[in-house]
GROMACS .gro file of C-alpha atoms in nm:
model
  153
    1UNK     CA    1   2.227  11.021  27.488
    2UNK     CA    2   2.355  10.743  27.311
    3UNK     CA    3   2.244  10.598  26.948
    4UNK     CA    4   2.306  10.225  26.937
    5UNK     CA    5   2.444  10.156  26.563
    6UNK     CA    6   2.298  10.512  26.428
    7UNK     CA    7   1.903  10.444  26.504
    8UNK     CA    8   1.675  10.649  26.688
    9UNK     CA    9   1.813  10.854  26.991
   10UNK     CA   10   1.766  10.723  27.331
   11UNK     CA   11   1.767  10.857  27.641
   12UNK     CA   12   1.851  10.618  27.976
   13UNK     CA   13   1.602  10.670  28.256
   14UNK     CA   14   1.680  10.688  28.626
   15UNK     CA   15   1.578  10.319  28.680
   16UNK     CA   16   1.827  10.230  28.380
   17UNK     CA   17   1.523  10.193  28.085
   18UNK     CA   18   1.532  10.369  27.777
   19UNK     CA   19   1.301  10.579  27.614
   20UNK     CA   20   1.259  10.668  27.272
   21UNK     CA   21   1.286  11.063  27.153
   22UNK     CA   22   1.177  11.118  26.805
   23UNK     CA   23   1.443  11.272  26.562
   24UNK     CA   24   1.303  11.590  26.445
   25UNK     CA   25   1.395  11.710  26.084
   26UNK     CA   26   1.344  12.025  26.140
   27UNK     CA   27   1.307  12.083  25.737
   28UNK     CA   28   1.042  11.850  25.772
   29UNK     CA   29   0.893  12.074  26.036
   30UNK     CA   30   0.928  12.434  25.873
   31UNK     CA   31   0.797  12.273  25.547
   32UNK     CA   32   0.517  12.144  25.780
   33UNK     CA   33   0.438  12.464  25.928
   34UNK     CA   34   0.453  12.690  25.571
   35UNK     CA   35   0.216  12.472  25.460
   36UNK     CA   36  -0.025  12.516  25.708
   37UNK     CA   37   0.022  12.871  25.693
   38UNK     CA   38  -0.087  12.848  25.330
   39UNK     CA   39  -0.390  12.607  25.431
   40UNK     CA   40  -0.473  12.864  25.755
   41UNK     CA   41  -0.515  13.124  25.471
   42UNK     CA   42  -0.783  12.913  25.256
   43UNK     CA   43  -0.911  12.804  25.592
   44UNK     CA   44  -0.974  13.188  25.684
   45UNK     CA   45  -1.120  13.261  25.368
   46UNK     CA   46  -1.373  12.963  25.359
   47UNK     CA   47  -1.477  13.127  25.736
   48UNK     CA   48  -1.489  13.482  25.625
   49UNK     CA   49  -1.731  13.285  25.353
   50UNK     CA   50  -1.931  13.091  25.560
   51UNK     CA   51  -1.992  13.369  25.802
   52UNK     CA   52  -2.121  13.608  25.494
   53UNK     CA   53  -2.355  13.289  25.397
   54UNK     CA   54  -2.482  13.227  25.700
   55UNK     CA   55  -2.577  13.686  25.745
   56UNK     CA   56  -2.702  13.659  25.373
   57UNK     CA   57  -2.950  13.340  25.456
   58UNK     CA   58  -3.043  13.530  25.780
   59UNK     CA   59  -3.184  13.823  25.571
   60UNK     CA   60  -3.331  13.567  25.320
   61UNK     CA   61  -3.536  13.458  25.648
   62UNK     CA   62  -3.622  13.790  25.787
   63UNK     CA   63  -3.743  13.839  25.418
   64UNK     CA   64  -3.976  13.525  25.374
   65UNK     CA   65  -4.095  13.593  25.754
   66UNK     CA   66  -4.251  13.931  25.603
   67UNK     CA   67  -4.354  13.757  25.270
   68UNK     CA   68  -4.536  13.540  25.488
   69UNK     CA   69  -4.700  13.804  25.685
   70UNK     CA   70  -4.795  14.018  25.429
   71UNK     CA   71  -4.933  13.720  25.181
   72UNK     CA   72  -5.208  13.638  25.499
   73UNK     CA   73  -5.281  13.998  25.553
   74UNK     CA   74  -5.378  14.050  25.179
   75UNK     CA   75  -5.574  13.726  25.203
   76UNK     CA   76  -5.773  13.830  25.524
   77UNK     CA   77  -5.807  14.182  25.365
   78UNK     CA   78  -5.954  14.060  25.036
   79UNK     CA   79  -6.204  13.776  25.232
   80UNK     CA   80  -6.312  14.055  25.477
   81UNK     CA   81  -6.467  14.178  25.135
   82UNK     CA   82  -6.679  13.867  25.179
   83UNK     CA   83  -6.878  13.990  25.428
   84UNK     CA   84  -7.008  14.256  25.209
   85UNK     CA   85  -7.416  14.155  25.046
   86UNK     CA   86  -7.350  14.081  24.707
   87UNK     CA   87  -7.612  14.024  24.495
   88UNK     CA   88  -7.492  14.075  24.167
   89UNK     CA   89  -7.343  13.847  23.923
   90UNK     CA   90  -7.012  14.054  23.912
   91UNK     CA   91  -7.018  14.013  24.295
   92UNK     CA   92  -7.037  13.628  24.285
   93UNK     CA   93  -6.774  13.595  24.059
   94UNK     CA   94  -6.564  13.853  24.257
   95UNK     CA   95  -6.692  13.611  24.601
   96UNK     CA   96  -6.539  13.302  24.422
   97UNK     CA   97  -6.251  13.472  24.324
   98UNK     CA   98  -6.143  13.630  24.631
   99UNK     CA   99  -6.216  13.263  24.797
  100UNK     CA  100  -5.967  13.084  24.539
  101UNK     CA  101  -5.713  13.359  24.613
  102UNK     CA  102  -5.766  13.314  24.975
  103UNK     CA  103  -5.677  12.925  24.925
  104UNK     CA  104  -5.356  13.023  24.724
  105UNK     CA  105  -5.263  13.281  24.901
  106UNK     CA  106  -5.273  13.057  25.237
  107UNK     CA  107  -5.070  12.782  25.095
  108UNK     CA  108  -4.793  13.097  24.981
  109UNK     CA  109  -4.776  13.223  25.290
  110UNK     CA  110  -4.741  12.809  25.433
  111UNK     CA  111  -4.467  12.775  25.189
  112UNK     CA  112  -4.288  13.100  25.287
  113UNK     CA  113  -4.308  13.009  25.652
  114UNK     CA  114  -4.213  12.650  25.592
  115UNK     CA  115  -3.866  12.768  25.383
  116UNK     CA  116  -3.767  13.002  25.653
  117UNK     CA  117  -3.764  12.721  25.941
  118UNK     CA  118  -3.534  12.527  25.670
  119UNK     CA  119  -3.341  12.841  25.607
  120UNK     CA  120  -3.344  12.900  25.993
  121UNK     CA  121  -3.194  12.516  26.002
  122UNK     CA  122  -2.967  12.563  25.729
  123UNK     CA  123  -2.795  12.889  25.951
  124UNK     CA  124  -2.761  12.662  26.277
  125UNK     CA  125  -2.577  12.409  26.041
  126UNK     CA  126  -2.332  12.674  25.869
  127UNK     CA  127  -2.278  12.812  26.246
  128UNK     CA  128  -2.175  12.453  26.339
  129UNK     CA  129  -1.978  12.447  26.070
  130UNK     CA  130  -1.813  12.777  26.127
  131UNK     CA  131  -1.736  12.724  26.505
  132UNK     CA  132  -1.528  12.343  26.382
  133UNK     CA  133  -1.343  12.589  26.142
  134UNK     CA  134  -1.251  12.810  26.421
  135UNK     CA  135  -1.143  12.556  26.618
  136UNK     CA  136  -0.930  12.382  26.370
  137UNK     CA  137  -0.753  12.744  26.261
  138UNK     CA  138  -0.675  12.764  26.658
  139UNK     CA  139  -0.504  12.416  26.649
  140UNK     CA  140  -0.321  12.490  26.354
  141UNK     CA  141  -0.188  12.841  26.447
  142UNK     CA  142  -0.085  12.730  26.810
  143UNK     CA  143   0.064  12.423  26.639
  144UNK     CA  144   0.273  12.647  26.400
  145UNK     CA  145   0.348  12.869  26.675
  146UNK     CA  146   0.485  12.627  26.876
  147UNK     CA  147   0.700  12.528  26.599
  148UNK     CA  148   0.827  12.864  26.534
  149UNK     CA  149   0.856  12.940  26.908
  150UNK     CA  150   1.081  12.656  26.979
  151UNK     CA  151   1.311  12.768  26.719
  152UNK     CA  152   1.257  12.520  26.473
  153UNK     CA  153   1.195  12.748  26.182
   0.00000   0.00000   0.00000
């Protein structure tokens, strides 16, 4: 290995060419590497986050599933009521009642259904999310590893 007037180590190839090896500071490297440690610790919390997120919106969905469900079941419960002969004033009024609370009760159970596909979205997302996390905290640990392994640090 020769360095022509102190620059970058070369090494001559077998056809006589040179080729150009990096100089490694290897306090560069360890200082490199702690850090990442430090960031792979932030980066495990943020998962350990993300992954109780993504089980807390999961229950929010099972929850607005049953909301849902229920909501349409007291709706068809009170409108079965309609079928009833009611020929009383009271009766009417409880008829158009039950009718209006059908209506509202239809567009609840809509709305609950309607935020649980977003919520259902929303868990895909933070499961993308959490899989690029993973992957990056591989990278970096084999990459400090490496470092370690090959006696740098």
């Amino acid at each position: 290995m020769t360095i022509p007037n102190g620059g970058t180590p070369v090494d001559h190839g077998l056809m006589g060419g040179t080729m150009f090896r990096p100089v490694i500071d290897p306090d560069v490297v360890c200082s490199a590497v702690g850090t990442t440690v430090d960031v792979l610790f932030g980066d495990e919390q943020q998962l350990r986050l993300l992954e109780a997120a993504a089980a807390q919106l999961y229950q929010v969905v099972q929850e607005l599933r049953l909301v849902g469900t229920g909501t349409r079941e007291v709706a068809d419960s009170v409108h079965s009521l309609s079928a009833l002969d009611w020929r009383s004033p009271a009766g009417a009024a409880f008829l158009g009642r039950s009718d209006r609370l059908r209506g509202r009760a239809a567009d609840l159970a809509e709305l609950a259904e309607e935020s649980a596909a977003l919520a259902r979205v929303a868990i895909d997302e933070l499961h993308g999310r959490i899989g690029q996390l993973r992957a990056s905290i591989g990278i970096a640990k084999a990459t400090a590893a490496s470092a370690v392994t090959l006696g740098m640090c």
